[in-house]
Structure formats: C-alpha cells, structure tokens
Amino acid sequence: MRDSIPLYVDAGILTLKIGVVGIVLALLTGLVCAIVQQLRIPVLRQIFGFYIELSRNTPLIVQLVFLYYGLPKAGLTLSSEMCAMVGLAFLGGSYMAEAYRSGFESIEPIQADSARALGMKPVQVMGKVLLPQAFAVAVPALTANVIFLIKEVSVVSVIALPDLVFVAKDQIGSDYNTQESLLLLVSAYLVILLPISLVARALERRVRFATYGD
Amino acid sequence: MEIDFSQGFQLLFQGRNFARMMLGLWVSVRIALVAMILSIVLGTLVGIAMRSTRSWLRAIMRVYLEFIRIMPPLVLLFLVYFDLTRLSDLNPALPNINLSGETAAIIVFTLWGTAEMGDLVRGSIGSVPRHQYESARALGMSGGEVYRYVVIPQAVRRLVPLTVNLTTRMIKTTSLVSLIGVVEILKVAEQIIDASRFEFPDASLGIYGIVFVIYFIVCYIISSYARHLERKWALA
C-alpha cells in the first residue's frame, strides 16, 4: 500500500488542479451569463440562454468526448488537460449562472431604481448595489456547485488524464489489489472533499449575516 | 476551421447504426427509470426517517446522506462493481455475487437517488409552515387528517417538480455506466466510430455531436416539464 500512495497523491493534485482552474473559469462564465441575463442585453441574452440550457441538459462525459475526440476532426485540437478545464467551465458556467440569478432575484427592484435616482451609473448600480447583495445570497448555491464540480472531475479519465479514478482503475487492472485501490480512492476523495464541505458550511453561516433581512 | 458533420451523419444512417444508438439510449433510460422508481419509494421512507424524533436514526441518515453527497457517483460505481464481487470471492461464507454492470449501476443509482430523494422529501415536508399544522388541529382535525388533507397535498406540490428534475440528473449521470462496461449510447457511439475508422476517419465529430444532441433533447424535455410544473403549482 505504501508504494502506491505517491501515485494517489499525484493524481489528487491533478484532480485539484483541474478542479480549481475549471471552477474559477466556471465562476467567471456564470457571472458573465448572469449579468447579461440580468441586464437583458438583446441577442447576447438569447445566446447565453441557449448555452445555459445546452450545458445543464448534457452530461460532462459527453461534453468531454465531443471536445477531445470530436473537435480535432474540425481542426481544433486541445490537450487533454485543456479539454478537461474547458469542459468543466462549460458545464459549471451554467450552474453558477443559475446560482447568481437566484441571488439577483432576491433583490427588490426598488434598490436599483433608488440607486439610479441617486445618480449612480449602471456600472455602479451593478457593482456597488446589486452584485454584493446577489453574491451573498448566492454563496450557498455557489459552494454546492463547487463540490459538485470537483466530484465531476472524476470523469476526466475518459480523455486519458491520470486522475484518481484513472490511477485506481489502473492499479486494479495491474495488481488485482482491488480493496486497497478502492480504499485509497475513497480516502483520497474524503481528504479532498470533507475540508471543502466544512469550509463551505462555515462560509454559509458567515454570509447569512451579510444578507439583507432575515 | 471547417466544421464537417457529414461523415458522422453518413455513418449514422448506415446499416443498423441508428437503431443501435437508440438501444444504447434505452439502456441508460432503463437504468435511470428503475433506479428512480426504487428511489422514490425508499427515499420517501428515508425522508420520513430524517424527520424522526429519534436522534440516532437521524444521525444514521445524516451519515448516509453525507457519504453519498461527498463521493462522486463514478467512485460509488467502482465500489459496488469491483468490490462487491471481490468481497464475495474472498469470503466463502458470503453467497457468490457476480454483478453485471447494469445491476451494479441500478444498485448505485438507487443508493444515490434514495439519499437525494430523502433530502427532497425532508425538505418539502419541512417547508409546510408550522401554523398550517396548528390551524388544522385547531379546526378539530385528527393527526392523520392533518397529514392527509393539509400537509401531504402541499408537500407533494413542492416535491413533484424537484423529483422530475432529479430524473434528468439521474439520466445524465447514467452516462457514466459505460466506464464499468455497460454498453449504453456513448459506448455504442465509440464502437460505431472504431468499426469504420478507415472508411470514415472523421466521423467522430458528427457521431459524438449526435450523442450530445440526443442527451440534450431527452433532458431538455424533462427539465422543461419540471419547470412548467413548478410555475403552474407556484401560482395555485
């Protein structure tokens, strides 16, 4: 067992690396989508709306094989790591957008009107009044998405990335030490996800005080 | 960059390819449906157990839910598919378990769905405001009548759209079963592409594109229906 632990550590680091980059990209994609939807920008709004539906209603594994095995035939080749990050951002963006949207919806329209009446420019209304409040309300949904997305990284072995699942499957195949491999696989995910889920819960408690009302 | 889906389409309509893809889709949908039906039944029981006054029962349910929530579904699939078989191999006292990929998948998705469903049931019973129970009691209803006429109808209205949504998540997640050797739509697509690698070298763009679209259509229809139900019942 001692020999194979370094393999899982490396795989865990890869899983986290893809997860972190993918999640940051997803948070940005989601924010852009939600702002576009909130400001009702024509055309862009329809495009982003279609993207959200497409991304929410297809599994990551299908998105990944399309990116990795399909797109090169159209002349666009990405490395498997890039594919995994882009795929995660594509999937996560829509989930994050929905989380921000629920945040925006919780704000009374009168707040934007009042801010405008005070002479604020649209950018200021968004940046100083709407976004901070929307963000605070969205935090529980955003952190739930973060955990969901790190779990989704488990799929990237289909595009030949040596993540935790890949290493476990490889070990089962080569040494038949099934129990040990699965134990290490489960432990690795507990080590990664338990702290994140605890931090998420602490964060939720903190922002509850930042939200207006209740 | 020129996007050319034509090879994929030509290949798709060659021989029985399209029918095979549809059969593959049916495998995923079948796993999701069986697991969903079991999850609804077991999840309702788990949801009620989560609201139990016995704290040890609530604690067990909590651990179960947290474990399922934290583990990626793919890891759960590996655990059941590889470990259950292996365990029965090593221990002669246990009956010989030889799970097919599909049975393993149904077990995993039922475990997963039951946890999710349990939480939804718990949430929707809890969302019926306290004063509704009290008013019903004040009107002279018995405990059973309060549940039958006041709590359950309101809880079900909240629960049904969420359950329909869970079904789309279930269908999306069943796409993972190709990784434990179940021949579903993604695996069929791969087989079709591999078999005609020389005749249609660029078919993967079109074929994987079609799988993408098929998943989208199936899940979009179900999730739009969930949204429709949510709107309809939110007003009532």
GROMACS .gro file of C-alpha atoms in nm, chain B residues 5-18 189 191-197 199-200 203-204 207:
model
   27
  219PHE     CA    1  -2.054   1.676  -3.964
  220SER     CA    2  -2.134   1.491  -4.289
  221GLN     CA    3  -1.919   1.182  -4.229
  222GLY     CA    4  -2.084   1.126  -3.894
  223PHE     CA    5  -2.429   1.152  -4.047
  224GLN     CA    6  -2.346   0.914  -4.332
  225LEU     CA    7  -2.213   0.662  -4.085
  226LEU     CA    8  -2.509   0.704  -3.852
  227PHE     CA    9  -2.756   0.603  -4.121
  228GLN     CA   10  -2.552   0.308  -4.240
  229GLY     CA   11  -2.684  -0.037  -4.153
  230ARG     CA   12  -2.831  -0.067  -3.804
  231ASN     CA   13  -2.619   0.207  -3.653
  232PHE     CA   14  -2.903   0.442  -3.567
  403ALA     CA   15  -2.105   0.557  -3.048
  405GLN     CA   16  -1.794   0.116  -3.128
  406ILE     CA   17  -1.951   0.264  -3.442
  407ILE     CA   18  -1.663   0.511  -3.483
  408ASP     CA   19  -1.399   0.242  -3.425
  409ALA     CA   20  -1.556  -0.006  -3.666
  410SER     CA   21  -1.545   0.243  -3.955
  411ARG     CA   22  -1.218   0.412  -3.870
  413GLU     CA   23  -1.393   0.424  -4.422
  414PHE     CA   24  -1.493   0.738  -4.227
  417ALA     CA   25  -1.686   1.052  -3.822
  418SER     CA   26  -1.622   1.113  -3.452
  421ILE     CA   27  -2.131   1.089  -3.408
   0.00000   0.00000   0.00000
